[in-house]
Short mmCIF file of C-alpha atoms in Angstrom, two decimals:
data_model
loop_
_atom_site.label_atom_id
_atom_site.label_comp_id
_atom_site.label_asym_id
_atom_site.label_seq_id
_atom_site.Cartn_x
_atom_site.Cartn_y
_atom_site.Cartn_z
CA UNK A 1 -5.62 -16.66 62.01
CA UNK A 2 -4.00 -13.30 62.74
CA UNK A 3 -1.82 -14.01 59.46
CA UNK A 4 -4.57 -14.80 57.35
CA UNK A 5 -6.00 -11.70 58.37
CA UNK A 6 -3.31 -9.50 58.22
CA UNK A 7 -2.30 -11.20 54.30
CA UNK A 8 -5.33 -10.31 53.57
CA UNK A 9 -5.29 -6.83 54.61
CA UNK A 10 -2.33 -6.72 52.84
CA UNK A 11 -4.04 -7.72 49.84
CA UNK A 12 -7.13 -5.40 49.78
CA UNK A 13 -4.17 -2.31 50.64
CA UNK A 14 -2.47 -3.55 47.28
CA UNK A 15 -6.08 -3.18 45.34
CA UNK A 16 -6.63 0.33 46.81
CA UNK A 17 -2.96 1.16 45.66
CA UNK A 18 -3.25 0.10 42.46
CA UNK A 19 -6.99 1.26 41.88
CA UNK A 20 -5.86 4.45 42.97
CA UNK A 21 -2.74 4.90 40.88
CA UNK A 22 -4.77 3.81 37.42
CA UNK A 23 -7.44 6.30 38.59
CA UNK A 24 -5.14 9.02 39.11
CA UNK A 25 -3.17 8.47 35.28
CA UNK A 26 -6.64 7.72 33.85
CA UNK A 27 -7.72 11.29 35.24
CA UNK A 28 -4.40 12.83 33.88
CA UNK A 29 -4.96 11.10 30.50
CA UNK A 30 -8.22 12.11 29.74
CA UNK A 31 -7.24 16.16 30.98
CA UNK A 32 -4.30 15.52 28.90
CA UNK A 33 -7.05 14.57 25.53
CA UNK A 34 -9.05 17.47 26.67
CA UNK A 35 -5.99 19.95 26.55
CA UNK A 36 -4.28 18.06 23.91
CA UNK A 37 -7.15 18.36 21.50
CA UNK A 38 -7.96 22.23 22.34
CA UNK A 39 -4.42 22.92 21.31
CA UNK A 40 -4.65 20.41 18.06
CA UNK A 41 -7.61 22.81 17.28
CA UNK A 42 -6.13 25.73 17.86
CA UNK A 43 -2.98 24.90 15.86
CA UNK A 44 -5.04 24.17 13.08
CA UNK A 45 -6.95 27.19 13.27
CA UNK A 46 -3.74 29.10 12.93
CA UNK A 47 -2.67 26.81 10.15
CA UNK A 48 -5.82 27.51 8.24
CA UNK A 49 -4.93 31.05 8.28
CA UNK A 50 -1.56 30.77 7.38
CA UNK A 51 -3.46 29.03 4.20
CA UNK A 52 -5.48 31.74 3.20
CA UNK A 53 -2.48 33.95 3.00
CA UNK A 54 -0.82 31.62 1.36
CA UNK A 55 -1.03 30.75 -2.60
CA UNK A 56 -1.90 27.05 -1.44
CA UNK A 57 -4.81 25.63 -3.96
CA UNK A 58 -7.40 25.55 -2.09
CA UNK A 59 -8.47 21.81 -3.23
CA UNK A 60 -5.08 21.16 -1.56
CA UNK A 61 -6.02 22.68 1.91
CA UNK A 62 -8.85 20.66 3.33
CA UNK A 63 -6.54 17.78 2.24
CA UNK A 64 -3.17 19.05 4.43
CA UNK A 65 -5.38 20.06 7.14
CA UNK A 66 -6.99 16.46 7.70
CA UNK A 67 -3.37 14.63 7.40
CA UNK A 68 -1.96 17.36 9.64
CA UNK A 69 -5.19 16.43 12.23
CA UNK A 70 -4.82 12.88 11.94
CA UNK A 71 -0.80 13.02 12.57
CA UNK A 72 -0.92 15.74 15.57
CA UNK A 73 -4.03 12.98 17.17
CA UNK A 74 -1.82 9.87 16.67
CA UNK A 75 0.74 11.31 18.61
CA UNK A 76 -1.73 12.52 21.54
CA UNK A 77 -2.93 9.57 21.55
CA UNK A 78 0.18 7.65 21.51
CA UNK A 79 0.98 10.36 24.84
CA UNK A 80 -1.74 9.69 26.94
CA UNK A 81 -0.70 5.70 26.54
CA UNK A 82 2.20 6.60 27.80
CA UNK A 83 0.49 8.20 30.66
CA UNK A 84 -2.17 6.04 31.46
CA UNK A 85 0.26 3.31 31.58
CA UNK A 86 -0.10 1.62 28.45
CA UNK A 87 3.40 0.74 26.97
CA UNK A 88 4.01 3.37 23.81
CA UNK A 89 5.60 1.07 21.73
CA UNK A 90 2.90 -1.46 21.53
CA UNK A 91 0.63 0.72 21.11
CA UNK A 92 2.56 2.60 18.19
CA UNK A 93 3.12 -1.24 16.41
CA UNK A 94 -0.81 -0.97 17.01
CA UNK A 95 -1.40 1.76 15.17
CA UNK A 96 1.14 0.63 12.38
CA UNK A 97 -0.04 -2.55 11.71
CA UNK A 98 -3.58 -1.01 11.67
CA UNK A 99 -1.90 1.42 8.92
CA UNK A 100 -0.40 -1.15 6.61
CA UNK A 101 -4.13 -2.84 6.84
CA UNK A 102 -5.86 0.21 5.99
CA UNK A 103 -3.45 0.88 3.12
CA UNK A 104 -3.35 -3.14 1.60
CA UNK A 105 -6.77 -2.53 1.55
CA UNK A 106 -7.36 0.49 -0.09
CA UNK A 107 -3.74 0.25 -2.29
CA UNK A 108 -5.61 1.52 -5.38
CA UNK A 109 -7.09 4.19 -4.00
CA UNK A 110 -4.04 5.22 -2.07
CA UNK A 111 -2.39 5.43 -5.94
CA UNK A 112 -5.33 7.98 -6.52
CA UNK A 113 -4.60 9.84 -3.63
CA UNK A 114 -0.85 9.95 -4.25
CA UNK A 115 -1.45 11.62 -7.93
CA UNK A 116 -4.03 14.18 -6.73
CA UNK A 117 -1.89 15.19 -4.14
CA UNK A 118 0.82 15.68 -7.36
CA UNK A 119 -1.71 17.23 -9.21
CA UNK A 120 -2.17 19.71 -6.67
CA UNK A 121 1.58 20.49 -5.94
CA UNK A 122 2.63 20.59 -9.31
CA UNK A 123 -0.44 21.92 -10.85
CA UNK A 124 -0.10 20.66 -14.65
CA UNK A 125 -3.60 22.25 -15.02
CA UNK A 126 -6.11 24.38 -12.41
CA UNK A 127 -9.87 24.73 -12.63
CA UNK A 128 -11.26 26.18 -15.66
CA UNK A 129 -8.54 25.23 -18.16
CA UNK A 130 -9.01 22.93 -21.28
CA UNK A 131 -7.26 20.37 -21.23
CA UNK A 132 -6.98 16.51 -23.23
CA UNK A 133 -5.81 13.91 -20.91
CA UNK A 134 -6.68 9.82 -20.85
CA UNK A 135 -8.59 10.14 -24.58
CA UNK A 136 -10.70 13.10 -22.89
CA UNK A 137 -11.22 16.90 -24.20
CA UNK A 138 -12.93 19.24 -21.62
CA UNK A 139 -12.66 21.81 -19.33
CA UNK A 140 -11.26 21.37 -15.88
CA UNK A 141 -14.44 21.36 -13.44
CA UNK A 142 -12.91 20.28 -10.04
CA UNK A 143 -9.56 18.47 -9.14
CA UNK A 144 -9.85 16.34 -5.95
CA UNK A 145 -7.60 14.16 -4.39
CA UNK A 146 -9.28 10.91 -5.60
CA UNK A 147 -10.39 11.82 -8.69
CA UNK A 148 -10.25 15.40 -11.40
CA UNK A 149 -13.88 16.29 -13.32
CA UNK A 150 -14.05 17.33 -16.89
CA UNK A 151 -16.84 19.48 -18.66
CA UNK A 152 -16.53 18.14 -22.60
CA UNK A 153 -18.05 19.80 -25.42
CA UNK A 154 -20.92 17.78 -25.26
CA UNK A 155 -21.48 18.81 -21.75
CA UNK A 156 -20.53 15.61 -20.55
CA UNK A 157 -18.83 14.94 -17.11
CA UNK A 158 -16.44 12.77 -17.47
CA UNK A 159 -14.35 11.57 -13.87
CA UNK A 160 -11.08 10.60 -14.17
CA UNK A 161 -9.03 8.82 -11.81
CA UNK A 162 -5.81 10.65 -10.69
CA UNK A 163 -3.59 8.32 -10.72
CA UNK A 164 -5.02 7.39 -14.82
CA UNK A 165 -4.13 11.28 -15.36
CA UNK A 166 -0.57 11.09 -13.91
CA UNK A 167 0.20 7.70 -15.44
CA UNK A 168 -0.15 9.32 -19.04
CA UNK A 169 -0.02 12.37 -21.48
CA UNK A 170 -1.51 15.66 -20.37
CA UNK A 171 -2.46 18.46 -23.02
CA UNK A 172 -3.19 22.53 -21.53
CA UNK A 173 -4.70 24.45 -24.18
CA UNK A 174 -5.23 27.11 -21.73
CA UNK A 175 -1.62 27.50 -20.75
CA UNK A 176 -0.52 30.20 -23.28
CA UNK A 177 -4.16 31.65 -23.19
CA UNK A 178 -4.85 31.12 -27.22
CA UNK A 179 -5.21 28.59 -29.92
CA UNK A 180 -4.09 28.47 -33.28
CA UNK A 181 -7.19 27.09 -35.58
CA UNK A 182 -5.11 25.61 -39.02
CA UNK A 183 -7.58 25.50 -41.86
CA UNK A 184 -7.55 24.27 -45.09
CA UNK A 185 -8.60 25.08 -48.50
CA UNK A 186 -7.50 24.09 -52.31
CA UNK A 187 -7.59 26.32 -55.38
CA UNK A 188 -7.50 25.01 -58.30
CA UNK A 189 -3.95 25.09 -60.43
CA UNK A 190 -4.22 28.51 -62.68
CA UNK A 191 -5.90 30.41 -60.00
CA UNK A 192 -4.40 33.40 -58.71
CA UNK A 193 -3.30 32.56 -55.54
CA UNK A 194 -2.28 35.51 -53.92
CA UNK A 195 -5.67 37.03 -54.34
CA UNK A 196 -7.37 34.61 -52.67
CA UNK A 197 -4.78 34.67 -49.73
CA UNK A 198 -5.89 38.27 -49.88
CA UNK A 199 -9.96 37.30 -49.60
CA UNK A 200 -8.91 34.69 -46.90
CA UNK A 201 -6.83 37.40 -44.73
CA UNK A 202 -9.50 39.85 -44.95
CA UNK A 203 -12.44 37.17 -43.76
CA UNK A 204 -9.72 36.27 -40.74
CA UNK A 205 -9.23 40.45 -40.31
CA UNK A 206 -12.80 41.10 -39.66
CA UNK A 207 -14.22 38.19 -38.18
CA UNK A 208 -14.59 39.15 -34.40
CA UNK A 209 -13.47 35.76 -32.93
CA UNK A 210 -10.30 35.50 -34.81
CA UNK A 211 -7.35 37.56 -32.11
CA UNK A 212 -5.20 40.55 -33.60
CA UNK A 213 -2.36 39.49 -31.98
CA UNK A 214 -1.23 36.87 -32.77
CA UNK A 215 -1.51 37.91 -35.88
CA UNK A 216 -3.64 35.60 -38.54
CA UNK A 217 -1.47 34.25 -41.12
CA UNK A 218 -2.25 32.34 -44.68
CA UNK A 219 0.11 30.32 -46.62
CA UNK A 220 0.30 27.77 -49.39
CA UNK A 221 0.24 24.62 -47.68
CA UNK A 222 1.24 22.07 -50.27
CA UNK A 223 1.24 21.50 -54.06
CA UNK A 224 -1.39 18.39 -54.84
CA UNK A 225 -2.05 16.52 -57.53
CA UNK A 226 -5.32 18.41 -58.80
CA UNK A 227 -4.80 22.04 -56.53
CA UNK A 228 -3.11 24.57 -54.47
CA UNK A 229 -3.52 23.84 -50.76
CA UNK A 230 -3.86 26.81 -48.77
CA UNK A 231 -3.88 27.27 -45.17
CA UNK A 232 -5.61 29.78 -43.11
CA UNK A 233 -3.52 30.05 -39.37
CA UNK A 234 -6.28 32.25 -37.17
CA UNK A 235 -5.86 32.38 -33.49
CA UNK A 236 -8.53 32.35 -30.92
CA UNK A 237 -9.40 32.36 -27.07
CA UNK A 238 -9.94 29.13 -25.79
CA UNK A 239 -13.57 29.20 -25.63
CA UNK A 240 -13.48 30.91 -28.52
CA UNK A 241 -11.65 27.97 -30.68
CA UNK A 242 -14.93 26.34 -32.17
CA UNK A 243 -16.35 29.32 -33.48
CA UNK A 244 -13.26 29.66 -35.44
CA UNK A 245 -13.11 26.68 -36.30
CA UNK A 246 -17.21 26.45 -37.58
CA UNK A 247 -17.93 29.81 -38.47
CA UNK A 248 -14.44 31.55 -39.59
CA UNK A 249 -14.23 28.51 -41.77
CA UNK A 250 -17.57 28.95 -43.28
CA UNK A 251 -16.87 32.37 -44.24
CA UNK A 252 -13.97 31.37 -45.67
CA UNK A 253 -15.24 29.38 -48.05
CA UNK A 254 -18.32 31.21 -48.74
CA UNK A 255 -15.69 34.26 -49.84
CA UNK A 256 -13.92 32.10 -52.05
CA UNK A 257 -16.98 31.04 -53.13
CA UNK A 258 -18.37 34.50 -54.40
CA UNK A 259 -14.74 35.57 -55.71
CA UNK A 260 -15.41 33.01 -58.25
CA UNK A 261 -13.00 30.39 -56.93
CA UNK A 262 -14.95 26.98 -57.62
CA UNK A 263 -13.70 23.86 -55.80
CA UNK A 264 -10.55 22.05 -57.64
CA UNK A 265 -11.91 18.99 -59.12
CA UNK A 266 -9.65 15.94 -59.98
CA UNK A 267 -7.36 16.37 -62.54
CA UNK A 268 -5.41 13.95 -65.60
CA UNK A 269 -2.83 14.46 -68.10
CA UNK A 270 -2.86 12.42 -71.15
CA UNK A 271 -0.73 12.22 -73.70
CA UNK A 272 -1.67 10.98 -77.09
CA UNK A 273 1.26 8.97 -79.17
CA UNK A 274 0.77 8.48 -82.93
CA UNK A 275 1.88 5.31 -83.97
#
């Protein structure tokens, strides 16, 4: 009986042991994810900072700061398994397999992600530049890391996918900072053609949307069957391009117009043989 007793004794001094060993790490592992995440916060205050001094875009910031977050927690995490008890490399094959789920599920999106993090870094275009990319014209409203918004014409919003930008063509007309409008116009053969370069060059000269520099320029353009193809080679701001291209070219032709230069009509020779 004495045995029994003193087994069992033995057994209930085990529990306490034990009991009182898992309470003591689980009291060290949750001051270590108190302490742990203070100092995650305060590292990313201090990385935040560093951003704002920094030429970072600042699309790209709340994006670094989150994956910065999420790796400094995984590895606190991953620490206070180690301390509670919990064997560290199941629980990091725990977290990895959970990782490969999360990314087989989302693998499309993760594509997404992937360009607009490119996009970003690379910076092909920034907000408030027109560019043409995937069949679309607009201005650059907001680049995200899923997805980039364009402002058309039309004032249309048109979302693109990322990963559809990166996969194909992308056109900055805002890169240089101007556009060069080509126009064209016929005369008919037998006009005089360097006067109405002249009345083209003066239109371009005072019309306030056309730039000084670059220069305008006119030319003829070609040699048709029925007239003399000119072209008129004004520049313009960006958002400037469609008044140029509407209203620069109206004058135009109302100029010619009033010079007495008529529109070049088709035109045949025939030759008559006498039998």
């Amino acid at each position: 009986m004495s045995e029994f007793k003193q087994a069992l004794q033995n057994f209930f001094n085990s529990i306490s042991i034990g009991v009182g060993d898992w309470g003591l790490k689980l009291i060290g592992g949750f001051a270590a994810l108190i302490i742990g995440l203070w100092i995650i916060r305060m590292v990313l205050k201090a990385v935040s900072r560093v951003f704002d001094a920094s030429k970072i875009d600042k699309t790209l910031r709340p994006f670094l700061l989150t994956l910065l977050g999420f790796s400094l927690k995984a590895l606190l995490f991953i620490s206070i398994a180690g301390i509670v008890g919990i064997p560290t490399a199941s629980f990091a094959a725990l977290i990895a397999g959970v990782g490969i789920a999360i990314g087989a599920a989302f693998n499309g999106s993760l594509g997404h992600l992937a360009s607009g993090v490119m996009l970003l870094i690379f910076r092909p275009f920034k907000v408030g530049d027109l560019v043409e990319t995937n069949g679309t014209l607009g201005f650059v409203k907001e680049i995200s890391v899923f997805v980039t918004e364009l402002e058309t014409f039309q004032n249309k919003t048109e979302i693109i996918p990322n990963g559809a930008i990166t996969s194909g063509k992308i056109t900055n007309y805002s890169t240089i900072g101007n556009l060069r409008v080509d126009m064209l116009f016929a005369i008919r053969y037998g006009a005089d053609v360097e006067a109405a370069k002249k009345i083209v060059m003066e239109v371009m000269q005072k019309d306030p949307n056309v730039l000084n520099e670059p220069a305008p320029r006119v030319g003829v353009n070609n040699l048709g069957e029925s007239a003399v193809e000119l072209v008129a080679l004004p520049f313009s701001t960006v958002e400037g391009y469609w008044d140029v291209h509407w209203d620069t070219r109206q004058r135009i032709v109302e100029a010619l117009g009033k010079a007495g230069y008529e529109a070049p009509l088709p035109q045949r020779i025939v030759t008559m043989q006498q039998g």
